[in-house]
Tab-separated table of C-alpha atoms in Angstrom:
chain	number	residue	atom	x	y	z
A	9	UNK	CA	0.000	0.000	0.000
A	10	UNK	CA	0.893	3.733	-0.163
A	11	UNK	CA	1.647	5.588	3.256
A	12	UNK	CA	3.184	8.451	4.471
A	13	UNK	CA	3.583	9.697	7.908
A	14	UNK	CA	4.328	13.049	9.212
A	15	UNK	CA	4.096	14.514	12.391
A	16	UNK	CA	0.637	16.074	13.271
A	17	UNK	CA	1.915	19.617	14.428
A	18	UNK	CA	4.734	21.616	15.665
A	19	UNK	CA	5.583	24.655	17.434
A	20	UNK	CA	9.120	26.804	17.439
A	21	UNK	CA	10.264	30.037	18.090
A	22	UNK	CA	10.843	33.003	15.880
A	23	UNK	CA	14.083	32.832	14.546
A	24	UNK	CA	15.153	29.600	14.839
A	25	UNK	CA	15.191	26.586	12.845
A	26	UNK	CA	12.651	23.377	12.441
A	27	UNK	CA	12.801	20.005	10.905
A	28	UNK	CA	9.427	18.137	9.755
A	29	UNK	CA	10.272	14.617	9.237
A	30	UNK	CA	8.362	12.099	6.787
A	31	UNK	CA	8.282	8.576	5.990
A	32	UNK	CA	7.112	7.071	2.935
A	33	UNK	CA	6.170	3.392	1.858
A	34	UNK	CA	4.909	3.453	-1.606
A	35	UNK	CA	5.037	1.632	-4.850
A	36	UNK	CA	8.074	2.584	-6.708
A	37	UNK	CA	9.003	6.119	-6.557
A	38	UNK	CA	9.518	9.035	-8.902
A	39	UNK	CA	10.423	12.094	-6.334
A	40	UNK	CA	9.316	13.551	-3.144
A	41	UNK	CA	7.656	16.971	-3.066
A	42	UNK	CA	7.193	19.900	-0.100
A	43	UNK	CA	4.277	22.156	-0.415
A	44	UNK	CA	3.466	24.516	1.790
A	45	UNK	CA	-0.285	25.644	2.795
A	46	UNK	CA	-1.394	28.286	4.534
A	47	UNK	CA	-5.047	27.921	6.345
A	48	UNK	CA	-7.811	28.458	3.689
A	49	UNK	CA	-5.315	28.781	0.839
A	50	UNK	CA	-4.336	26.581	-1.925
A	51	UNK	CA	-0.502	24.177	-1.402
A	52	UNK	CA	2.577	26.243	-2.848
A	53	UNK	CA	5.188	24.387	-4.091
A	54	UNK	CA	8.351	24.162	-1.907
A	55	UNK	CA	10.709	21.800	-3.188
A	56	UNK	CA	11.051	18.313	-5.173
A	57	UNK	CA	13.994	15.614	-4.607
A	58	UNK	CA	13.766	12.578	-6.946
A	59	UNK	CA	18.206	11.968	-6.045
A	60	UNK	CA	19.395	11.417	-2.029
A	61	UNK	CA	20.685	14.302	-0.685
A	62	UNK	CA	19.801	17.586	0.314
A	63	UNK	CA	18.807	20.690	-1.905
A	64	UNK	CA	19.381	23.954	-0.318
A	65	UNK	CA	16.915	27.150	-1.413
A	66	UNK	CA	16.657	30.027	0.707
A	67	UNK	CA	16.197	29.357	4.008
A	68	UNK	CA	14.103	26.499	3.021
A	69	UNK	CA	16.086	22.536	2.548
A	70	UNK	CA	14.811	19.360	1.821
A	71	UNK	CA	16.640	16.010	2.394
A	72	UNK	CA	15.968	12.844	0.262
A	73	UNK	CA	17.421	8.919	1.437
A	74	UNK	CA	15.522	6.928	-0.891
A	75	UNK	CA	16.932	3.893	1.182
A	76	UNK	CA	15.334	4.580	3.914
A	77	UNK	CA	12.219	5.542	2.744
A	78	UNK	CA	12.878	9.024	4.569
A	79	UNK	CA	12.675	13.465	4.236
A	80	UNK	CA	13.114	16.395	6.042
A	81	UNK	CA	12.144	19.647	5.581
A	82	UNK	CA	14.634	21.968	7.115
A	83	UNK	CA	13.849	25.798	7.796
A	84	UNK	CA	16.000	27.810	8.983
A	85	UNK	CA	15.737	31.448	10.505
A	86	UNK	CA	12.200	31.188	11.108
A	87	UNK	CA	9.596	34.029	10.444
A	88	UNK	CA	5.687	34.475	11.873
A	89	UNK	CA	4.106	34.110	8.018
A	90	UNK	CA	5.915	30.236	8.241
A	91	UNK	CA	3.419	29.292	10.556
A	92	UNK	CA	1.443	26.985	8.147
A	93	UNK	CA	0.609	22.936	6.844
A	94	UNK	CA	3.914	21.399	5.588
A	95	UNK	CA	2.733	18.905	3.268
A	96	UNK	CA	5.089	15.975	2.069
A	97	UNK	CA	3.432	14.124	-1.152
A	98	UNK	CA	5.499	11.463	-3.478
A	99	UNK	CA	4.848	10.373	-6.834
A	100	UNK	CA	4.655	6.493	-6.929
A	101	UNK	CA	5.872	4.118	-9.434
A	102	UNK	CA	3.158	2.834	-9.854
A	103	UNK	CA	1.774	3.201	-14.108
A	104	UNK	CA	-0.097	6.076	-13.016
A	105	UNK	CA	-0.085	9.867	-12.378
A	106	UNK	CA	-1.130	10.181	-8.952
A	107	UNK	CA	0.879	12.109	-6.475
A	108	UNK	CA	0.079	10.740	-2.745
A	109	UNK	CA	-0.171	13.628	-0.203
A	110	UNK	CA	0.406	13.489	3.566
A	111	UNK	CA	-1.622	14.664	5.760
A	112	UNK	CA	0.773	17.792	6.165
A	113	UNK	CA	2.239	19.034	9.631
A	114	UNK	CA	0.670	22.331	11.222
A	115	UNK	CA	3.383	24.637	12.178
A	116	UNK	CA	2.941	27.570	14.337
A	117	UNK	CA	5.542	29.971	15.031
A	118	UNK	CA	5.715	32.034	18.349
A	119	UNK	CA	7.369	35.211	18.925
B	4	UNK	CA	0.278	36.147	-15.008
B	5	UNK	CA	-2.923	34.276	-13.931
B	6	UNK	CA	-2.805	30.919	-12.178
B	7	UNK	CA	-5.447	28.419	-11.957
B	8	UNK	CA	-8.731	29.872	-11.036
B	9	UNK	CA	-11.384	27.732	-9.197
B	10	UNK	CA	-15.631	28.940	-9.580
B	11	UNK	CA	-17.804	28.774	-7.120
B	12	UNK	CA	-15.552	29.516	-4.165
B	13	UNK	CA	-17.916	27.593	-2.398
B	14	UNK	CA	-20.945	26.009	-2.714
B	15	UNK	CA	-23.856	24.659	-0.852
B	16	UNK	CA	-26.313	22.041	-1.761
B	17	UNK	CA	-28.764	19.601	-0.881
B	18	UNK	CA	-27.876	15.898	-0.537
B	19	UNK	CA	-28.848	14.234	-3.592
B	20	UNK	CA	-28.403	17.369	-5.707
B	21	UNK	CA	-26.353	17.813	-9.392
B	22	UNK	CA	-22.770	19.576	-8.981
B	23	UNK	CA	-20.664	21.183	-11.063
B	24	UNK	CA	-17.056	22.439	-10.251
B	25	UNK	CA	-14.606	24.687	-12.978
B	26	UNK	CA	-11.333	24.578	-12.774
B	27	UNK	CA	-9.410	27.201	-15.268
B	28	UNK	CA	-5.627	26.136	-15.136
B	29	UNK	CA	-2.915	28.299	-16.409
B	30	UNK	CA	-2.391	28.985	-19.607
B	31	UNK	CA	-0.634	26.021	-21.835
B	32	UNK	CA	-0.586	23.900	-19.126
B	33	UNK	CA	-1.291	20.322	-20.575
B	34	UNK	CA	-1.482	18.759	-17.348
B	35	UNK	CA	-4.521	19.254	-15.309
B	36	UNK	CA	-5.443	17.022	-11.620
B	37	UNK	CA	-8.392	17.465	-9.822
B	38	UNK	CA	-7.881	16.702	-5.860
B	39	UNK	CA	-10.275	16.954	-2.347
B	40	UNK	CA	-9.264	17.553	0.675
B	41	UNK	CA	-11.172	16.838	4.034
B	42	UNK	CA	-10.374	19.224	7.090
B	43	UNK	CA	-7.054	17.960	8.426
B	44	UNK	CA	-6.100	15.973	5.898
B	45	UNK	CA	-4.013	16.173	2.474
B	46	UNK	CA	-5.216	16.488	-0.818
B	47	UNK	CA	-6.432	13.354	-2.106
B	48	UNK	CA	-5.791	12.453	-6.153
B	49	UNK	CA	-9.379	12.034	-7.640
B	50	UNK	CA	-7.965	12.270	-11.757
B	51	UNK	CA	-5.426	13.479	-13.916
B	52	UNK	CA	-5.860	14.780	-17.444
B	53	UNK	CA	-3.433	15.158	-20.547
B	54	UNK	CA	-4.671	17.347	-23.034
B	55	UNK	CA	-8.149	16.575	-23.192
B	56	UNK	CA	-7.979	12.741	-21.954
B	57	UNK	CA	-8.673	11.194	-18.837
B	58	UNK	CA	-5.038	9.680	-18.442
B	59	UNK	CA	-5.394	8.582	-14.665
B	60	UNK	CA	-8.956	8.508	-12.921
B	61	UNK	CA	-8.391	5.816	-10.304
B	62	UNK	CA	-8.766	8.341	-7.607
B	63	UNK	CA	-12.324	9.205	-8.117
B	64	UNK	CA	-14.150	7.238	-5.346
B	65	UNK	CA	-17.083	5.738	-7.821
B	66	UNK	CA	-19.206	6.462	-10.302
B	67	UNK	CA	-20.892	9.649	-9.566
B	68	UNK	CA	-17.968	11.460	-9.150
B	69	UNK	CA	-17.008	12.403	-13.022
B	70	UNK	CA	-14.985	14.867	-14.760
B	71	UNK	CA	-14.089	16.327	-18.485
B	72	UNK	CA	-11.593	18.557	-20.375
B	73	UNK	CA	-13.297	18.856	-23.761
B	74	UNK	CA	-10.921	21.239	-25.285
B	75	UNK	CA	-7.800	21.015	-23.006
B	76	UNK	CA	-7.890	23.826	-20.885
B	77	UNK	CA	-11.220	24.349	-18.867
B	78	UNK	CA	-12.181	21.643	-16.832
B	79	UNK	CA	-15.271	20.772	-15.004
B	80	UNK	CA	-15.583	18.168	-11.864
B	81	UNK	CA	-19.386	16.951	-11.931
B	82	UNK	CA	-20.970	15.128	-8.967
B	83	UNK	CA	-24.090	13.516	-9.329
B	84	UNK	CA	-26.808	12.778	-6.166
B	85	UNK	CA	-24.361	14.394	-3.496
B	86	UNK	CA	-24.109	12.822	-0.086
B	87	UNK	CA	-23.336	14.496	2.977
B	88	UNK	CA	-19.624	12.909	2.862
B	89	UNK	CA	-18.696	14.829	-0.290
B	90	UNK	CA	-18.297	17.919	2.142
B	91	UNK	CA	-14.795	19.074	1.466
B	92	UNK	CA	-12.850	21.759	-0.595
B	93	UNK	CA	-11.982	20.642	-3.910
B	94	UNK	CA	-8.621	21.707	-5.395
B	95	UNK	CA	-7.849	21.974	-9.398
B	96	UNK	CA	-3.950	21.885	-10.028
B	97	UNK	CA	-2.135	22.549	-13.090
B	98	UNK	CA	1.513	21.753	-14.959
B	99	UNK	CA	2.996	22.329	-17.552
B	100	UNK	CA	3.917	18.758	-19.086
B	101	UNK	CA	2.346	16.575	-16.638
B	102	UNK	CA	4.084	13.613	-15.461
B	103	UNK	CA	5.078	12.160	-12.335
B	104	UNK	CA	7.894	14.957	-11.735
B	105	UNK	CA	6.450	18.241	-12.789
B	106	UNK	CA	5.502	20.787	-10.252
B	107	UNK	CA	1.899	21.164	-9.879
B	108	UNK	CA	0.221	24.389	-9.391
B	109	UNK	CA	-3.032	24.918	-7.487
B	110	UNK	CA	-5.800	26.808	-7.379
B	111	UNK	CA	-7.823	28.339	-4.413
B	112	UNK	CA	-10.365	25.533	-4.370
B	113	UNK	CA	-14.489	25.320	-4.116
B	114	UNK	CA	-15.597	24.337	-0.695
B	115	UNK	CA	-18.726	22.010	-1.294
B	116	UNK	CA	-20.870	21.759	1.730
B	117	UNK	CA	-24.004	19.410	1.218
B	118	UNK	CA	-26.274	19.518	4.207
């Protein structure tokens, strides 16, 4: 079956840094995408990793170990407007087009 | 320039009543995915088109959920005899190729309430 896990929420400070884990057990796999969502808005794309490693944009990084079935999201110098759903979703291998979301990681920012 | 637009914003119906849902994607995007997504939760994959084919509609959840893309750009998701579990916002995305790899782009969404 597909699954992908994520922690439910989080909360750090302004101006530091946060790392939302997530597991994945799919069929195959094509890449691994970050999307963020504020509440009431539509996702924004973040980042995609289809190689292991870790792509740096910004003050936004995502890790990829296709091994281990595993990503992190990695933001650094945290601001208020990050406080938002962090939504992990991977395309399977699977002869199709879907892309399988989690069910994203609410993270709220204090001053 | 524009992205993908989304009419109604929401919308409120009777169980057992005829829906319709337009998605407008960005311009000469080929790629076009219809999602919903339940309070809480991620989006869930209902169907992808290419051009103006269904090319992947295992995600709709039977058979009165049904969408079409006659020309390629505008399409519309239509639900037929609602039930009170439809509830949920439904999110159009576009991109530009479509694939498995291409960066989707979404829309604002139609929150369908059916009381």
């Amino acid at each position: 079956g597909q699954n992908i896990d994520q922690p439910t929420e989080m909360t750090a400070t302004e101006g530091a840094i946060v790392q939302i884990n997530c597991t994945y057990q799919t069929s195959g796999f094509n890449g691994l995408f970050w999307y963020q969502q504020h509440a009431g808005e539509a996702p924004t794309f973040l980042s995609y990793n289809v190689l292991d490693g870790l792509e740096e944009k910004g003050r936004f990084s995502s890790f990829l170990s296709r091994s281990k079935g595993y990503s992190y999201l990695l933001l650094k110098e945290l601001q208020m407007k990050d406080s938002a759903s962090y939504l992990c979703a991977v395309s399977p291998n699977t002869g199709g087009f879907k892309t399988i979301f989690g069910a994203g990681t609410r993270l709220f920012v204090k001053a | 320039g524009a992205g993908v637009s989304q009419t109604p914003s929401n919308k409120v119906t009777e169980k057992g009543k005829y829906v319709e849902l337009r998605c407008d994607p960005i311009s000469g995007h080929t790629a076009l995915y219809w999602y919903r997504q339940s309070l809480g939760q991620g989006p869930e994959f209902l169907i992808y088109f290419q051009g103006t084919g269904a090319a992947d509609d295992s995600g709709l959840p039977n058979d009165r959920f049904f969408a079409v893309r006659p020309e390629g750009s505008v399409s519309t998701l239509k639900i037929q005899r609602t039930e009170r579990g439809d509830s949920a916002v439904y999110l159009c995305a576009s991109s530009l190729n479509g694939g498995n790899t291409d960066t989707q782009y979404f829309g604002p969404g139609t929150r369908l309430t059916v009381l």
